Amino acid sequence: MQKFKMETYQNLVKDVGGVTAENLFMFLGKVQEAFGYVPREVVRDVAARTGFSETRIYGALTSYRDFKVRLECDD
Amino acid sequence: MKEVCLTIDGREVTVPEGTMILEAAKSVGIDIPNLCYDSRLKPAGTCRMCVVQIEGRPGLTISCNTPVAEGMEVCTDNDEIAAIRKTVLELLLSEHRVACTSCDKDGACKLQDYAYRYQANEGRFGLPERRPVKPNYATNNKAILYDPDRCILCGLCINYCEEVQKAEALTFGGRLGQLEVSTAFGIDLQESSCVLCGGCVEICPTGAMLDRAAIGKGREKDLTRTRTTCAYCGVGCQIDLNVNLKTNKIVRVTSEVGCIPNDGNLCVKGRFAMDFVASEKRLASPLIKRNGEFEKATWDEAINFIAERLTKIKTQNGPDSIAGLSSAKCTNEDNYIFQKFIRASIGTNNVDHCARLCHASTVAGLVRAFGSGAMTNSIDELKNAACIFVIGSNTSEAHPVIALNIKEAVAKNGAKLIVADPRQIDLVRFAELHLPQKPGTDVALINAMMNVIISEKLLDSDFINERTEGFDAMAEALKDFTPEKAEEITTVPAEKIRQAARIYAGALTASIVYSMGITQHTTGTDNVLSLANLSMLTGNVGKESTGVNPLRGQNNVQGACDLGALPNVYPGYQSVEDPQIRAKFEKAWAKELPPNKGLTVVEFFHAVETGDIKAIYIMGENPALSDPNLNRTRKALEMVDFLVVQDIFLSETAQYADVVLPSFCFAEKDGTFTNTERRVQRVRKAVTPPAGARNDWEIVCEVATKMGYQMQYDGAETIMNEIASITPIYGGISFDRIDSVGLQWPCTDKDHPGTKYLHKEKFTRGMGKFHPVEFKAPAESTDAKFPFVLSTGRQLYQFHTGTMTRKSAAINQVSPTGYVEIHIEDAGKLGIADGDSVEVVTRRGRVSTLAKVTRSIESGWLFMPFHFREGPANMLTIDALDPLAKIPEYKVCAAAIKKNS
Amino acid sequence: MKETKLLTRRVGKYEPLDLKGYEADGGLVALKRALAMGPESVIEEIKRAGLVGRGGAGFPTGPKWAMAAGEEQGPKYFICNAEEGELGTFKDKVLLDGDPWMVLEGILIAAYAIGAKQTYIYINGEYEQTIQLWEKLVVEARKAGFLGDGILGSKFSVNLQVVKGKGLYITGEEFALISSLETRRAASRLKPPYPTQKGLFGRPTVVNNVETIANVPVILANGVEAYRKLGVEGEPGTRLFSLSGAVKESGVYELEVGSGTLTEFIDEFGRGTSSGRPVKAVQPGGGTSALLARASLGCKLTTQAIRQAGSEIGTAGVIVYEEGSSAVDIVKGLLKFYGSESCGRCAPCRIGVVRMREIIEKVFQGEGTTEDLEQLRQIGKACVAASTCGMGQAFPLPVLSALELFPQDFEAVIENR
């Protein structure tokens, strides 16, 4: 797990050959695995790439046990 | 469509194939309980209350999402079903942590109603305790409140926001146990994509979402609902003012699903901007200016004073030295009386109103092309259009409820939407094509589209041959107007223009929707003529879901025009210059009438400068903020010898008045408005007006009578009857007939059903007339000193000069002040950041405002809303006029912008 | 009673990524045949084979494909459902790990038959090694020309995306799975429209379970007649049974449909109960199937026979409970799991499952009353009658059956107060 960096994120985008509606869910899984959560910046970015609203993506993410939308503190 | 016959509770029901059981039952008055059904939405099926038994099928089936079938036998209620519903209700109540005793929804809550009907025991699974209050997305919002402890998670608010409003501000968030309605990341509603339409509040079956300002102001049993017509834009939404008679206050605004034309949908203004009605700033006494100061006066004093001064000016300078500005905010009856007063009592045709500033060019253009200057088709027809071409209309902000129809056409029925607008407006999200034409180049764009249609033989020759004239001359004028040529002028790529032409011409039915982006130009009439040409070229006029559809800006701007608040026509567009018609009115009004047409509004003010106009009587308009080149307008208001202003507030214009007369607002009046689709609709009194104020038409009648011309009516209905008797297009209108649903003119007699769309078999003028239109550049062009093109217009949250909307706390929260939109790259070059204070300068004035840095506008262009007195955009606009329609060019002038130090 | 290794024939016989090994053992015959037959004929064969879904609902596979294939032109999708989240069910993993090329071959044939260019395999997130294997498999398949453009020189092009499940039981439900892939909330949806009409991204979509799809290459390679020789009338072929609970030997066993009874299965493959005490009850079709008491265990392992005995074959996850365990514990265990798995979309399931879990815990603590048992029954019935999807309609079934079959267990804890 690493700290969120826009650069690392951009590399993930490159690795999957661009984010589309068809691979978004799988891609967000990779973001979650890389950073331990899906940051708001990412949601905003993939919303712009896919045309899905941020609201929809947020709503979706929060329905899964294995997705986090905030970095969880250890306390 | 195929009909299906089935039996519901032993009753035979015949409905179209595809109807859901719940709807079929509803059609015969059988009410199947439901907490998540709404006819505007896809079935949600979350509450499961609507379960029914179908003969031959095991178990129970939900009726909201089960289509009927031939011979089906449905039972909607029996002991087994009741037991299931009761248990489901008790489960819901086990998570409903608030008692009805202190709930604003008491008496209007479906959960409460069903709990009572099924005698559900709220404590069956233990009485839940209220959870600690946590901030949520609406905590800081002034319009809306959300209480998760009352929420049954039916999803109606979310589905409404997504499916109807298409704002997608709300979603379910979290998992079982923490599930609740939320915005993305729980951000404040006002930071989200919410447009504050309030649809979520109204659709909520419980008290989970409430109108925050209404809390504690009255429950269902304390409220009286009065159906009336919204006083904001020209859509004519039917609203129910929920008034607490004890306090004489409008507690909330609701709207009934199924009502015409808005189907229960409203925008932020209709929903949350009624605070002005009960504002402390309402005028409650006539004021007379003495030694530069307003002093309270009695009505007798004020009326006598006005009558004396006007009589004197008329005697000394002739009736044409007086001008009257009527009001698109007032009722048809008010407007009729006002123009009658100006024409018959004063004796001049110098009467006009703000239609001059919005759709004068529509009337000028469409009358020339078709013979009638109104929206050709109906709002509802947009839903079924195969193509909608929106040009110069930011529909989502200026006519939000019509935008819902356009979005529905695209989303539900697969309509192809073409948006021609310099800005990346909301509708672009739904568009097949966006053509960001340079402001003021519409003729070039439309001409090029027609050039493509002709050269690619996409035209409707039959229609052109049978229904129109002047085609050859127009076609000749278009010959060289290729998309490439248009690209140079408009900056829209030629290929896009070709695509647009093909989509528009290729559609079975294509509707043109436009507004002030077309009309407010020195070439406004040309623009309108071009659109008329385009529609006739493809046969897209005179049939359903087609047409040329100007969206009218003010609630009753259509009616004010219809009722003759124009310098050239009597009510019903009957020319003042036609001796026969004049004779008819002279007889009806028992007075000799002036034969020459009068001046238009901007000309009034210019004529003050030359000394030709000495007195102006203004009813409910605010030119000191709304008219172009304000420095000049305000100077004229100052210069004019005598100024009367009749208003509900001491507006910017009223400050200049010699006499101010307090009047009723729409919620205090009986009468009618005519909406943009020519529908004459009732306005009904819902609250008691402020003591000291008077009805607009009554005030005018008193002045007229005092000046020696008797005008007396016992009510609005009597006035409408007089209107009907001398106005052929309103001939069949009566209060009785428009009681529940309005009527669309022309409606010539008592049996006429009204007219859904115009020019059906024949144009009003006989043959539709093509006009060759040459492209002309706007009056002012950019140069080194003023390098930007400035457009002005509306935004969603405010209305006109803000006198009404800016009294609403909910609105002030989201739209506190004015701004200028500038492209991010231009801003970067000028060192301007979002929110910076900037100065915008034109050859006419300078205004300080805030910068809104955006990508939704093209580089080189600026946009400013005109509602704000503290940064009045009209200080900057140019008062160059369209030669025919005399409409000013609000949409284009040359400007400079710099950061304030 | 013995196993009939039809689908599991090659399991463990070749290195999972070794395409040659697969091909050498009869692999790819079906795909080649399918591409030569044309899509309509493939669907026709699957229909004639009488294959029904192995994911729990038991819908006929051929007709399902035909529906999607018959929808208007445009993008279509095929999804292989490898979420396998049902309690007591772990058979798909055997195929995914042991003969992945066969599953892939099935996916390709299905995609070809319905006209899908994009396919997905949605694998339970806990099967981490399986996911890694499949990600490699996709790379290998692409290299070998089984994914991408022009498969085996035909005009058929297809891609496969491996998607890791996100730890939710509900995503095993086909619409919840589709919602997931659309980046929507993991929740069921109303039907109609069915996935074959408006599935993924509003397009016709077929969702098939792993075992179902593994049958496809077998049918096409061996021929319909050979396939139909196995099984019983109306239910041909074999089934993979997962056996777990109070047995000496848990495992996955492929049996010819109808080849023995539940008792025989438990005794012969499970080698009896863990403690040697008699069987008390069995869930024959995964955690949401109704309990069968000992007296009913003589039923044959067919859909019909199990239904007649009072339960469902479901996912064929046989969970055994032995004498000495209380029905209260059984129910409590089940509700503890399902009690946090409702998608929350519809009211009865969302609230009902939580209330039921609370009540059973109260009963378990010895604080229950007979009224509480009645509440369990009422809520359970409401959920069964009024819920949207299979989960809400089924999770109360074991509870209701336990109350009916073992009232004394509940009374005992209540009386003990």
mmCIF file of N, CA and C in Angstrom, chain B residues 765-842:
data_model
loop_
_atom_site.group_PDB
_atom_site.id
_atom_site.type_symbol
_atom_site.label_atom_id
_atom_site.label_comp_id
_atom_site.label_asym_id
_atom_site.label_seq_id
_atom_site.Cartn_x
_atom_site.Cartn_y
_atom_site.Cartn_z
ATOM 1 N N ARG B 765 -50.994 33.452 -41.945
ATOM 2 C CA ARG B 765 -51.000 34.450 -43.015
ATOM 3 C C ARG B 765 -51.348 33.836 -44.377
ATOM 4 N N GLY B 766 -51.728 32.591 -44.402
ATOM 5 C CA GLY B 766 -52.044 31.928 -45.662
ATOM 6 C C GLY B 766 -50.902 31.027 -46.067
ATOM 7 N N MET B 767 -49.977 31.573 -46.884
ATOM 8 C CA MET B 767 -48.781 30.818 -47.239
ATOM 9 C C MET B 767 -47.656 31.204 -46.296
ATOM 10 N N GLY B 768 -46.836 30.222 -45.927
ATOM 11 C CA GLY B 768 -45.639 30.542 -45.171
ATOM 12 C C GLY B 768 -44.688 31.277 -46.086
ATOM 13 N N LYS B 769 -44.009 32.291 -45.572
ATOM 14 C CA LYS B 769 -43.180 33.098 -46.460
ATOM 15 C C LYS B 769 -41.699 32.960 -46.108
ATOM 16 N N PHE B 770 -40.905 32.522 -47.094
ATOM 17 C CA PHE B 770 -39.456 32.500 -46.930
ATOM 18 C C PHE B 770 -38.907 33.910 -47.105
ATOM 19 N N HIS B 771 -37.917 34.233 -46.312
ATOM 20 C CA HIS B 771 -37.246 35.535 -46.451
ATOM 21 C C HIS B 771 -35.762 35.308 -46.671
ATOM 22 N N PRO B 772 -35.220 35.871 -47.722
ATOM 23 C CA PRO B 772 -33.753 35.788 -47.852
ATOM 24 C C PRO B 772 -33.136 36.615 -46.727
ATOM 25 N N VAL B 773 -32.174 36.036 -46.020
ATOM 26 C CA VAL B 773 -31.565 36.764 -44.905
ATOM 27 C C VAL B 773 -30.064 36.820 -45.112
ATOM 28 N N GLU B 774 -29.546 38.022 -45.145
ATOM 29 C CA GLU B 774 -28.106 38.222 -45.277
ATOM 30 C C GLU B 774 -27.485 38.253 -43.891
ATOM 31 N N PHE B 775 -26.279 37.716 -43.787
ATOM 32 C CA PHE B 775 -25.590 37.824 -42.501
ATOM 33 C C PHE B 775 -25.100 39.249 -42.281
ATOM 34 N N LYS B 776 -25.408 39.786 -41.088
ATOM 35 C CA LYS B 776 -24.870 41.095 -40.715
ATOM 36 C C LYS B 776 -24.157 40.979 -39.377
ATOM 37 N N ALA B 777 -23.025 41.632 -39.289
ATOM 38 C CA ALA B 777 -22.259 41.558 -38.042
ATOM 39 C C ALA B 777 -22.972 42.358 -36.952
ATOM 40 N N PRO B 778 -22.712 42.028 -35.694
ATOM 41 C CA PRO B 778 -23.300 42.801 -34.592
ATOM 42 C C PRO B 778 -22.895 44.267 -34.659
ATOM 43 N N ALA B 779 -23.623 45.117 -33.926
ATOM 44 C CA ALA B 779 -23.394 46.563 -33.992
ATOM 45 C C ALA B 779 -21.998 46.946 -33.549
ATOM 46 N N GLU B 780 -21.505 46.242 -32.547
ATOM 47 C CA GLU B 780 -20.199 46.636 -32.020
ATOM 48 C C GLU B 780 -19.226 45.476 -32.182
ATOM 49 N N SER B 781 -18.051 45.764 -32.673
ATOM 50 C CA SER B 781 -17.081 44.673 -32.790
ATOM 51 C C SER B 781 -15.912 44.915 -31.850
ATOM 52 N N THR B 782 -15.204 43.837 -31.573
ATOM 53 C CA THR B 782 -14.090 43.948 -30.635
ATOM 54 C C THR B 782 -12.925 44.670 -31.294
ATOM 55 N N ASP B 783 -12.078 45.247 -30.462
ATOM 56 C CA ASP B 783 -10.852 45.876 -30.966
ATOM 57 C C ASP B 783 -9.789 45.751 -29.892
ATOM 58 N N ALA B 784 -8.680 46.370 -30.100
ATOM 59 C CA ALA B 784 -7.571 46.213 -29.157
ATOM 60 C C ALA B 784 -7.961 46.685 -27.753
ATOM 61 N N LYS B 785 -8.782 47.716 -27.689
ATOM 62 C CA LYS B 785 -9.126 48.281 -26.393
ATOM 63 C C LYS B 785 -10.200 47.437 -25.699
ATOM 64 N N PHE B 786 -11.147 46.935 -26.496
ATOM 65 C CA PHE B 786 -12.225 46.109 -25.947
ATOM 66 C C PHE B 786 -12.206 44.756 -26.644
ATOM 67 N N PRO B 787 -11.309 43.870 -26.215
ATOM 68 C CA PRO B 787 -11.047 42.649 -26.996
ATOM 69 C C PRO B 787 -12.049 41.509 -26.760
ATOM 70 N N PHE B 788 -12.893 41.623 -25.770
ATOM 71 C CA PHE B 788 -13.805 40.515 -25.473
ATOM 72 C C PHE B 788 -15.209 40.772 -26.002
ATOM 73 N N VAL B 789 -15.905 39.674 -26.359
ATOM 74 C CA VAL B 789 -17.324 39.770 -26.686
ATOM 75 C C VAL B 789 -18.094 39.496 -25.392
ATOM 76 N N LEU B 790 -18.915 40.428 -24.981
ATOM 77 C CA LEU B 790 -19.689 40.259 -23.745
ATOM 78 C C LEU B 790 -21.140 39.930 -24.085
ATOM 79 N N SER B 791 -21.615 38.828 -23.500
ATOM 80 C CA SER B 791 -23.031 38.479 -23.586
ATOM 81 C C SER B 791 -23.631 38.598 -22.198
ATOM 82 N N THR B 792 -24.909 38.927 -22.140
ATOM 83 C CA THR B 792 -25.571 38.955 -20.839
ATOM 84 C C THR B 792 -26.787 38.033 -20.898
ATOM 85 N N GLY B 793 -27.264 37.658 -19.736
ATOM 86 C CA GLY B 793 -28.435 36.774 -19.715
ATOM 87 C C GLY B 793 -28.810 36.389 -18.305
ATOM 88 N N ARG B 794 -29.516 35.285 -18.236
ATOM 89 C CA ARG B 794 -30.050 34.851 -16.953
ATOM 90 C C ARG B 794 -29.244 33.738 -16.339
ATOM 91 N N GLN B 795 -29.438 33.535 -15.059
ATOM 92 C CA GLN B 795 -29.013 32.291 -14.438
ATOM 93 C C GLN B 795 -30.189 31.696 -13.678
ATOM 94 N N LEU B 796 -30.027 30.412 -13.354
ATOM 95 C CA LEU B 796 -31.130 29.636 -12.792
ATOM 96 C C LEU B 796 -31.775 30.255 -11.556
ATOM 97 N N TYR B 797 -30.957 30.713 -10.626
ATOM 98 C CA TYR B 797 -31.480 31.025 -9.294
ATOM 99 C C TYR B 797 -32.149 32.382 -9.188
ATOM 100 N N GLN B 798 -31.833 33.267 -10.128
ATOM 101 C CA GLN B 798 -32.379 34.614 -10.010
ATOM 102 C C GLN B 798 -33.375 34.865 -11.115
ATOM 103 N N PHE B 799 -34.186 35.863 -10.873
ATOM 104 C CA PHE B 799 -35.133 36.223 -11.906
ATOM 105 C C PHE B 799 -35.073 37.716 -12.180
ATOM 106 N N HIS B 800 -34.898 38.047 -13.433
ATOM 107 C CA HIS B 800 -34.964 39.423 -13.884
ATOM 108 C C HIS B 800 -34.139 40.323 -12.990
ATOM 109 N N THR B 801 -34.701 41.357 -12.411
ATOM 110 C CA THR B 801 -33.860 42.286 -11.652
ATOM 111 C C THR B 801 -33.750 41.887 -10.182
ATOM 112 N N GLY B 802 -34.145 40.651 -9.879
ATOM 113 C CA GLY B 802 -33.901 40.123 -8.544
ATOM 114 C C GLY B 802 -34.817 40.659 -7.457
ATOM 115 N N THR B 803 -35.780 41.509 -7.804
ATOM 116 C CA THR B 803 -36.625 42.108 -6.762
ATOM 117 C C THR B 803 -37.381 41.036 -5.989
ATOM 118 N N MET B 804 -37.737 39.944 -6.655
ATOM 119 C CA MET B 804 -38.460 38.871 -5.988
ATOM 120 C C MET B 804 -37.519 37.793 -5.462
ATOM 121 N N THR B 805 -36.667 37.267 -6.344
ATOM 122 C CA THR B 805 -35.829 36.138 -5.931
ATOM 123 C C THR B 805 -34.853 36.496 -4.821
ATOM 124 N N ARG B 806 -34.376 37.713 -4.816
ATOM 125 C CA ARG B 806 -33.330 38.034 -3.845
ATOM 126 C C ARG B 806 -33.877 38.242 -2.446
ATOM 127 N N LYS B 807 -35.178 38.022 -2.282
ATOM 128 C CA LYS B 807 -35.751 38.048 -0.930
ATOM 129 C C LYS B 807 -35.720 36.652 -0.290
ATOM 130 N N SER B 808 -35.249 35.655 -1.048
ATOM 131 C CA SER B 808 -35.283 34.286 -0.545
ATOM 132 C C SER B 808 -33.938 33.879 0.037
ATOM 133 N N ALA B 809 -33.969 33.423 1.278
ATOM 134 C CA ALA B 809 -32.724 33.005 1.942
ATOM 135 C C ALA B 809 -32.115 31.816 1.220
ATOM 136 N N ALA B 810 -32.981 30.896 0.774
ATOM 137 C CA ALA B 810 -32.483 29.698 0.086
ATOM 138 C C ALA B 810 -31.724 30.079 -1.172
ATOM 139 N N ILE B 811 -32.240 31.063 -1.868
ATOM 140 C CA ILE B 811 -31.601 31.489 -3.109
ATOM 141 C C ILE B 811 -30.351 32.304 -2.842
ATOM 142 N N ASN B 812 -30.433 33.175 -1.865
ATOM 143 C CA ASN B 812 -29.253 33.992 -1.566
ATOM 144 C C ASN B 812 -28.063 33.142 -1.146
ATOM 145 N N GLN B 813 -28.363 31.976 -0.563
ATOM 146 C CA GLN B 813 -27.256 31.101 -0.170
ATOM 147 C C GLN B 813 -26.475 30.596 -1.389
ATOM 148 N N VAL B 814 -27.193 30.246 -2.446
ATOM 149 C CA VAL B 814 -26.497 29.679 -3.615
ATOM 150 C C VAL B 814 -26.143 30.725 -4.655
ATOM 151 N N SER B 815 -26.789 31.867 -4.587
ATOM 152 C CA SER B 815 -26.537 32.891 -5.595
ATOM 153 C C SER B 815 -26.470 34.255 -4.936
ATOM 154 N N PRO B 816 -25.404 34.471 -4.169
ATOM 155 C CA PRO B 816 -25.371 35.695 -3.364
ATOM 156 C C PRO B 816 -25.128 36.961 -4.169
ATOM 157 N N THR B 817 -24.394 36.845 -5.257
ATOM 158 C CA THR B 817 -24.064 38.079 -5.968
ATOM 159 C C THR B 817 -23.704 37.790 -7.424
ATOM 160 N N GLY B 818 -23.482 38.852 -8.161
ATOM 161 C CA GLY B 818 -23.209 38.700 -9.590
ATOM 162 C C GLY B 818 -21.787 38.262 -9.874
ATOM 163 N N TYR B 819 -21.532 37.989 -11.133
ATOM 164 C CA TYR B 819 -20.213 37.511 -11.548
ATOM 165 C C TYR B 819 -20.084 37.678 -13.045
ATOM 166 N N VAL B 820 -18.862 37.485 -13.517
ATOM 167 C CA VAL B 820 -18.640 37.439 -14.954
ATOM 168 C C VAL B 820 -17.902 36.142 -15.261
ATOM 169 N N GLU B 821 -18.406 35.395 -16.229
ATOM 170 C CA GLU B 821 -17.748 34.150 -16.613
ATOM 171 C C GLU B 821 -16.636 34.464 -17.610
ATOM 172 N N ILE B 822 -15.475 33.871 -17.361
ATOM 173 C CA ILE B 822 -14.336 34.065 -18.258
ATOM 174 C C ILE B 822 -13.611 32.740 -18.426
ATOM 175 N N HIS B 823 -13.136 32.476 -19.624
ATOM 176 C CA HIS B 823 -12.450 31.208 -19.887
ATOM 177 C C HIS B 823 -11.145 31.143 -19.109
ATOM 178 N N ILE B 824 -10.834 29.953 -18.674
ATOM 179 C CA ILE B 824 -9.686 29.741 -17.798
ATOM 180 C C ILE B 824 -8.372 30.264 -18.414
ATOM 181 N N GLU B 825 -8.232 30.119 -19.731
ATOM 182 C CA GLU B 825 -6.979 30.586 -20.355
ATOM 183 C C GLU B 825 -6.903 32.111 -20.391
ATOM 184 N N ASP B 826 -8.026 32.730 -20.715
ATOM 185 C CA ASP B 826 -8.054 34.203 -20.711
ATOM 186 C C ASP B 826 -7.775 34.718 -19.307
ATOM 187 N N ALA B 827 -8.398 34.069 -18.342
ATOM 188 C CA ALA B 827 -8.194 34.490 -16.957
ATOM 189 C C ALA B 827 -6.723 34.365 -16.592
ATOM 190 N N GLY B 828 -6.131 33.247 -17.006
ATOM 191 C CA GLY B 828 -4.718 33.021 -16.711
ATOM 192 C C GLY B 828 -3.849 34.135 -17.269
ATOM 193 N N LYS B 829 -4.122 34.511 -18.528
ATOM 194 C CA LYS B 829 -3.314 35.561 -19.164
ATOM 195 C C LYS B 829 -3.436 36.897 -18.432
ATOM 196 N N LEU B 830 -4.624 37.135 -17.871
ATOM 197 C CA LEU B 830 -4.858 38.416 -17.210
ATOM 198 C C LEU B 830 -4.596 38.341 -15.709
ATOM 199 N N GLY B 831 -4.100 37.201 -15.255
ATOM 200 C CA GLY B 831 -3.802 37.040 -13.835
ATOM 201 C C GLY B 831 -5.047 37.028 -12.968
ATOM 202 N N ILE B 832 -6.152 36.560 -13.542
ATOM 203 C CA ILE B 832 -7.410 36.551 -12.781
ATOM 204 C C ILE B 832 -7.668 35.140 -12.266
ATOM 205 N N ALA B 833 -7.945 35.038 -10.981
ATOM 206 C CA ALA B 833 -8.286 33.738 -10.395
ATOM 207 C C ALA B 833 -9.778 33.715 -10.093
ATOM 208 N N ASP B 834 -10.303 32.486 -9.964
ATOM 209 C CA ASP B 834 -11.720 32.328 -9.658
ATOM 210 C C ASP B 834 -12.055 33.089 -8.374
ATOM 211 N N GLY B 835 -13.097 33.897 -8.413
ATOM 212 C CA GLY B 835 -13.510 34.633 -7.215
ATOM 213 C C GLY B 835 -12.846 35.988 -7.067
ATOM 214 N N ASP B 836 -11.899 36.317 -7.944
ATOM 215 C CA ASP B 836 -11.257 37.640 -7.868
ATOM 216 C C ASP B 836 -12.241 38.754 -8.205
ATOM 217 N N SER B 837 -12.018 39.902 -7.600
ATOM 218 C CA SER B 837 -12.799 41.072 -7.978
ATOM 219 C C SER B 837 -12.218 41.630 -9.284
ATOM 220 N N VAL B 838 -13.110 41.834 -10.251
ATOM 221 C CA VAL B 838 -12.643 42.327 -11.551
ATOM 222 C C VAL B 838 -13.488 43.522 -11.987
ATOM 223 N N GLU B 839 -12.974 44.255 -12.945
ATOM 224 C CA GLU B 839 -13.759 45.341 -13.512
ATOM 225 C C GLU B 839 -13.992 45.040 -14.986
ATOM 226 N N VAL B 840 -15.261 45.123 -15.387
ATOM 227 C CA VAL B 840 -15.596 44.922 -16.788
ATOM 228 C C VAL B 840 -15.979 46.289 -17.344
ATOM 229 N N VAL B 841 -15.400 46.603 -18.481
ATOM 230 C CA VAL B 841 -15.583 47.944 -19.039
ATOM 231 C C VAL B 841 -16.062 47.845 -20.487
ATOM 232 N N THR B 842 -17.018 48.683 -20.837
ATOM 233 C CA THR B 842 -17.377 48.835 -22.248
ATOM 234 C C THR B 842 -17.380 50.322 -22.566
#
